């Protein structure tokens, strides 16, 4: 076996080599559920315990694979950290009440700008205003869950900037605007269906919150009658405005840097983040309740995930043809199912290469257009199926929890995604694939 041949390496790896990856996934799923205090203190050690043996094995047997994964992780983390830092310096002020209509508008705007700022940039820009708009609501967990569905995942399906898999497709020869033309209707239908379901859920939750507030308002009315106006009555409406505007062109720098080669891409992104830290007034980040914990958690967890998933991706690359994937529906579901737990970018590339062998009359970068559409949709849409399907998912979760929102466990979130998204995926399959 050549240490430089990933196919031969994948064929030589036993199935039990994916045990560390499965163990890490189970730890991420179960520890916060059954031993949350232990997990908060020791999750970094758990990641090291699973990741170091795999990294050590590949350091000795296939150092090129380990180096390739390390560079991918570094690029991944620099992009996330720069977007997290810069968007955390943008404060959107204004009196927004978290009604179903307002929340749907935020989701819709997020779905659009995810294709300009990327799903990570859009998520980091809008999650804090969304949380502030819903701060006084009792039932708001579902608001963050649907935000992850739409803004952190499905919304970014129209351009190579939107989500990393599509950018890798662009680097492999897919025209920049092909994705917009091929995915436009599919994206619109998917977003409309998910936001439509959200509207019904949120309208019901908002009505229940309003009923609870009506009961509480009797005490407020009595207090006002006694000459003690409630805080809400004394508050003036705050017009919509933006602070930290220096960060808007810095976001543009990060977006433009995506098209630079390594290492200039990462250097430009890191420089933009450094300027943001330097130039953004401290009070802006304070009012945004900005902390470094979410990006620290993502960096540690995904270091373990990137290391332990090396065997799984190599086996998939070597044996993917044995899956019998030939139709657009096959590619949509198989790419999506694996993107739910593996990094969706290399999964996209694996099925991109597999589809090049299937052939077709209308090809884009050597891939049949219907198959390429299915691969892109599966990789981007189904990143919403789990917290680890796409990096912004965990970041949004961490920010929401810091703001006091009770978020579902790993499996609890998957209950939401399976119950809401799987029927929508089936409908999309019937319509488009």
C-alpha positions as a printed Julia matrix, in Angstrom:
433×3 Matrix{Float64}:
   0.0    0.0     0.0
   1.3    3.42   -0.93
   0.95   5.95    1.9
   0.14   8.55   -0.77
  -2.76   6.63   -2.37
  -6.0    7.47   -0.5
  -7.96   4.75   -2.33
  -5.51   2.02   -1.35
  -5.36   3.42    2.17
  -9.16   3.43    2.45
  -9.36  -0.17    1.22
  -6.78  -1.25    3.79
  -8.5    0.33    6.78
 -10.7   -2.0     8.89
 -14.22  -0.91    9.76
 -13.31  -0.72   13.45
 -11.05   2.24   12.6
 -14.19   4.41   12.7
 -14.8    3.48   16.38
 -13.07   6.65   17.71
 -15.3    8.78   15.47
 -18.42   6.95   16.67
 -17.21   7.23   20.26
 -16.71  10.98   19.97
 -20.15  11.44   18.41
 -21.75   9.42   21.22
 -19.85  11.48   23.79
 -21.08  14.73   22.23
 -24.6   13.3    22.26
 -24.74  11.65   25.68
 -22.44  13.5    28.09
 -24.35  16.82   27.96
 -27.55  14.84   28.54
 -26.5   12.61   31.44
 -23.4   14.3    32.91
 -23.47  17.97   31.84
 -21.18  19.25   34.6
 -18.52  16.65   33.76
 -18.81  17.46   30.05
 -18.38  21.21   30.54
 -15.18  20.67   32.54
 -13.66  17.82   30.55
 -14.93  17.88   26.94
 -11.51  18.95   25.68
  -9.94  15.89   27.31
 -12.56  13.64   25.71
 -11.74  15.07   22.29
  -8.03  14.5    22.92
  -8.64  10.94   24.11
 -10.39  10.02   20.86
  -8.4   12.22   18.49
  -4.78  11.65   19.51
  -4.67   7.87   18.8
  -6.07   8.43   15.29
  -3.74  11.35   14.62
  -0.79   9.32   15.91
  -1.63   6.38   13.67
  -1.79   8.54   10.54
   1.32  10.48   11.56
   3.24   7.21   11.39
   1.47   5.45    8.5
   0.11   8.21    6.23
   1.47  11.62    7.28
   0.26  13.26    4.07
  -3.38  12.52    4.98
  -2.88  13.95    8.45
  -1.21  17.07    7.03
  -4.03  17.53    4.51
  -6.65  17.25    7.28
  -4.7   19.62    9.53
  -4.54  22.27    6.79
  -8.27  21.84    6.09
  -9.01  22.27    9.79
  -6.82  25.38    9.99
  -8.59  26.98    7.0
 -11.97  25.99    8.44
 -11.19  27.48   11.85
  -9.7   30.73   10.51
 -12.85  31.31    8.43
 -15.18  30.6    11.36
 -13.14  32.61   13.86
 -12.84  35.65   11.59
 -16.57  35.7    10.82
 -17.4   35.14   14.49
 -15.08  37.97   15.6
 -16.18  40.5    12.99
 -19.92  39.83   13.21
 -19.67  40.0    17.0
 -18.58  43.63   16.58
 -21.76  44.6    14.71
 -24.57  45.71   17.01
 -28.05  45.93   15.49
 -30.15  48.2    17.69
 -33.87  48.63   17.54
 -37.16  47.72   19.15
 -38.14  44.42   17.58
 -40.85  42.33   19.19
 -40.37  38.64   18.56
 -43.72  37.95   16.93
 -44.18  35.2    14.36
 -44.08  37.76   11.55
 -40.9   39.46   12.79
 -39.17  36.13   13.38
 -40.14  34.88    9.91
 -38.74  38.09    8.42
 -35.41  37.56   10.2
 -35.26  33.97    8.92
 -36.06  35.12    5.39
 -33.44  37.87    5.44
 -30.93  35.41    6.89
 -31.6   32.88    4.12
 -30.84  35.54    1.5
 -27.73  37.05    3.07
 -26.32  33.58    3.84
 -25.42  33.5     0.15
 -23.41  36.72    0.49
 -21.89  36.39    3.97
 -21.9   32.59    4.13
 -24.04  30.61    6.55
 -21.55  31.28    9.36
 -21.43  35.05    8.75
 -25.21  35.36    8.44
 -25.76  33.26   11.57
 -23.31  35.26   13.67
 -24.76  38.55   12.38
 -28.42  37.77   13.09
 -28.54  35.37   16.05
 -28.03  38.05   18.7
 -30.71  40.44   17.32
 -33.08  37.45   17.11
 -32.37  36.53   20.72
 -32.91  40.14   21.86
 -36.2   40.35   19.96
 -37.42  37.23   21.75
 -35.83  37.94   25.14
 -39.18  38.39   26.92
 -40.78  35.26   25.5
 -41.11  32.09   27.55
 -41.18  29.71   24.57
 -38.24  30.42   22.26
 -36.23  27.22   21.89
 -38.0   26.47   18.61
 -37.01  29.92   17.29
 -33.31  29.07   17.56
 -33.83  25.55   16.18
 -35.52  26.89   13.04
 -32.86  29.6    12.78
 -30.28  26.79   12.54
 -32.4   25.02    9.91
 -32.77  28.07    7.66
 -29.95  30.57    8.21
 -27.14  28.22    9.27
 -27.85  25.63    6.58
 -30.58  25.64    3.91
 -30.26  29.35    3.17
 -26.69  29.07    1.89
 -27.45  26.89   -1.15
 -27.34  29.52   -3.91
 -23.69  30.56   -4.24
 -20.24  29.05   -3.63
 -19.84  31.6    -0.83
 -22.92  30.25    0.93
 -21.51  26.94    2.15
 -18.06  25.27    1.9
 -19.19  22.26   -0.23
 -20.39  24.58   -2.99
 -17.13  26.52   -2.85
 -15.2   23.27   -3.33
 -17.43  22.55   -6.32
 -16.53  25.97   -7.71
 -12.84  25.13   -7.32
 -13.49  21.87   -9.18
 -14.89  23.72  -12.19
 -18.58  24.37  -11.44
 -19.39  27.88  -12.81
 -20.01  30.45  -10.06
 -23.59  31.28  -11.11
 -24.57  27.74  -12.11
 -25.59  27.02   -8.51
 -27.9   30.04   -8.48
 -29.6   28.95  -11.71
 -29.83  25.27  -10.85
 -30.75  25.58   -7.17
 -32.87  28.74   -7.18
 -36.32  27.15   -7.32
 -35.31  24.26   -5.06
 -33.9   26.74   -2.52
 -37.03  28.91   -2.64
 -39.38  25.95   -2.13
 -37.28  24.51    0.7
 -37.02  27.86    2.52
 -40.73  28.57    2.03
 -41.73  25.17    3.43
 -39.5   25.4     6.49
 -40.42  29.03    7.25
 -44.1   28.19    6.67
 -43.95  25.42    9.26
 -42.1   27.76   11.6
 -44.8   30.41   11.23
 -47.48  27.97   12.37
 -45.39  26.72   15.3
 -44.32  30.2    16.39
 -47.77  31.72   16.05
 -49.11  29.09   18.45
 -46.2   29.58   20.87
 -46.6   33.37   20.71
 -50.3   33.07   21.56
 -49.46  30.92   24.6
 -46.82  33.45   25.7
 -49.33  36.29   25.27
 -51.83  34.45   27.45
 -49.21  34.05   30.16
 -48.29  37.72   29.89
 -51.94  38.71   30.2
 -52.08  36.98   33.56
 -48.89  38.66   34.69
 -50.1   42.07   33.5
 -52.68  42.31   36.32
 -49.82  42.76   38.77
 -48.24  45.34   36.48
 -51.52  47.27   36.17
 -51.93  47.29   39.93
 -48.36  48.56   40.31
 -49.01  51.33   37.78
 -52.21  52.33   39.54
 -50.21  52.73   42.72
 -47.79  55.06   40.94
 -45.08  52.55   40.01
 -45.03  52.26   36.22
 -43.75  48.98   34.83
 -40.38  49.0    33.07
 -42.0   48.15   29.76
 -44.29  51.13   29.98
 -41.39  53.45   30.66
 -39.27  52.19   27.79
 -39.19  54.27   24.63
 -39.08  52.63   21.26
 -35.55  52.44   19.92
 -35.19  53.07   16.17
 -33.32  50.54   14.06
 -29.62  51.37   13.73
 -26.2   49.76   13.38
 -23.13  50.28   15.55
 -19.69  48.91   14.78
 -19.98  49.82   11.09
 -16.22  49.42   10.66
 -16.92  45.68   10.64
 -19.09  45.78    7.5
 -16.16  46.36    5.09
 -14.15  43.84    7.13
 -16.83  41.25    6.39
 -16.34  42.13    2.74
 -12.61  41.46    3.12
 -13.3   37.98    4.51
 -15.77  37.22    1.71
 -13.34  38.41   -0.95
 -10.48  36.48    0.66
 -12.36  33.22    0.04
 -11.13  33.39   -3.57
  -7.45  33.78   -2.63
  -5.09  30.79   -2.52
  -3.74  29.41    0.74
  -2.04  30.86    2.81
  -2.99  34.37    1.64
  -6.66  33.57    2.2
  -6.12  32.74    5.87
  -3.73  35.66    6.41
  -6.26  38.13    4.98
  -9.05  36.72    7.14
  -6.91  36.78   10.29
  -5.85  40.36    9.54
  -9.48  41.45    9.12
 -10.37  39.83   12.45
  -7.41  41.55   14.14
  -8.52  44.95   12.8
 -12.03  44.24   14.1
 -10.72  43.54   17.61
  -8.55  46.67   17.44
 -11.08  49.12   16.03
 -14.42  48.0    17.48
 -15.38  49.9    20.66
 -15.45  47.59   23.67
 -18.98  48.72   24.6
 -20.32  47.35   21.3
 -19.11  43.84   22.1
 -20.31  44.19   25.69
 -23.82  45.12   24.55
 -23.71  42.2    22.11
 -22.88  39.95   25.1
 -19.88  38.8    23.08
 -17.57  36.16   24.58
 -14.96  33.86   23.08
 -16.48  30.7    24.55
 -18.59  29.64   21.51
 -15.64  29.7    19.09
 -13.41  28.03   21.69
 -15.91  25.18   22.06
 -16.25  24.78   18.29
 -12.47  24.81   17.81
 -11.93  22.02   20.35
 -14.85  19.83   19.3
 -14.1   20.06   15.59
 -10.41  19.35   16.17
 -11.5   15.99   17.53
 -14.07  15.5    14.78
 -11.62  16.33   11.97
  -9.05  13.9    13.38
 -11.38  10.98   14.07
 -13.29  11.23   10.8
 -10.17  10.63    8.65
 -10.72   6.83    8.52
 -14.45   7.23    7.82
 -13.84   9.56    4.87
 -11.07   7.37    3.44
 -13.26   4.26    3.63
 -16.14   6.16    2.03
 -13.91   7.41   -0.76
 -12.55   3.92   -1.44
 -15.83   2.02   -1.17
 -18.41   4.65   -2.09
 -19.13   2.99   -5.44
 -20.29  -0.12   -3.55
 -23.25   1.86   -2.2
 -25.09   1.54   -5.54
 -25.79   5.28   -5.79
 -26.89   6.15   -9.35
 -30.03   8.37   -9.44
 -30.46  11.99   -8.29
 -32.64  10.8    -5.39
 -29.91   8.35   -4.35
 -27.27  11.09   -4.4
 -29.51  13.56   -2.53
 -30.25  11.19    0.34
 -26.86   9.48    0.58
 -24.85  12.7     0.41
 -27.25  14.29    2.89
 -27.28  11.41    5.35
 -23.48  11.33    5.53
 -23.24  15.15    5.61
 -25.38  15.06    8.75
 -22.47  13.59   10.72
 -19.34  13.92    8.56
 -17.95  17.25    7.4
 -20.16  18.1     4.43
 -17.31  19.54    2.34
 -15.25  16.34    1.85
 -18.48  14.33    1.65
 -19.58  16.57   -1.24
 -16.24  16.02   -2.99
 -16.47  12.25   -2.52
 -19.86  12.04   -4.21
 -18.82  14.65   -6.78
 -16.03  12.28   -7.84
 -18.37   9.29   -7.7
 -20.92  11.09   -9.92
 -18.26  11.82  -12.54
 -18.2    8.09  -13.23
 -21.96   7.87  -13.73
 -21.99  10.04  -16.86
 -24.88  11.9   -18.45
 -25.8   14.04  -21.44
 -25.73  17.49  -19.8
 -22.62  17.66  -17.65
 -21.18  20.39  -15.44
 -17.52  19.89  -14.52
 -17.9   16.31  -15.69
 -20.97  15.61  -13.54
 -24.53  15.19  -14.8
 -26.42  18.4   -13.94
 -29.3   16.63  -12.1
 -26.79  14.64  -10.04
 -24.78  17.76   -9.19
 -27.94  19.54   -8.09
 -28.84  16.59   -5.85
 -25.35  16.38   -4.34
 -25.28  20.11   -3.56
 -28.76  20.1    -2.05
 -28.06  17.03    0.07
 -24.77  18.4     1.42
 -26.14  21.87    2.24
 -29.7   21.09    3.35
 -28.97  18.06    5.49
 -26.19  19.77    7.39
 -29.18  20.91    9.47
 -29.94  17.35   10.61
 -27.59  17.41   13.61
 -25.57  19.86   15.66
 -22.35  18.64   14.01
 -23.7   18.71   10.45
 -22.43  22.26    9.9
 -20.12  24.38   12.03
 -22.55  27.32   12.6
 -25.01  24.92   14.25
 -22.84  24.48   17.33
 -21.91  28.17   17.41
 -25.56  29.26   17.35
 -26.37  26.7    20.05
 -23.55  27.97   22.28
 -24.55  31.64   21.84
 -28.21  30.85   22.56
 -27.32  28.9    25.7
 -25.14  31.78   26.9
 -28.19  34.02   26.45
 -30.24  31.71   28.68
 -32.14  29.76   26.02
 -32.66  26.11   26.94
 -31.49  24.25   23.84
 -32.3   20.61   23.02
 -29.76  17.86   23.61
 -27.98  16.25   20.65
 -30.74  13.68   20.21
 -33.41  16.19   21.18
 -32.3   18.43   18.33
 -32.37  15.45   15.96
 -35.96  14.76   17.04
 -36.79  18.3    15.87
 -34.89  17.92   12.59
 -36.34  14.49   11.81
 -39.88  15.55   12.65
 -39.75  18.82   10.68
 -37.16  18.35    7.94
 -37.48  14.71    6.85
 -41.06  15.14    5.53
 -39.88  18.27    3.69
 -36.96  16.35    2.18
 -39.37  13.65    1.0
 -41.56  16.3    -0.64
 -38.51  17.91   -2.3
 -37.47  14.49   -3.6
 -40.89  13.94   -5.17
 -40.86  17.4    -6.79
 -37.24  17.77   -7.92
 -35.49  14.39   -7.92
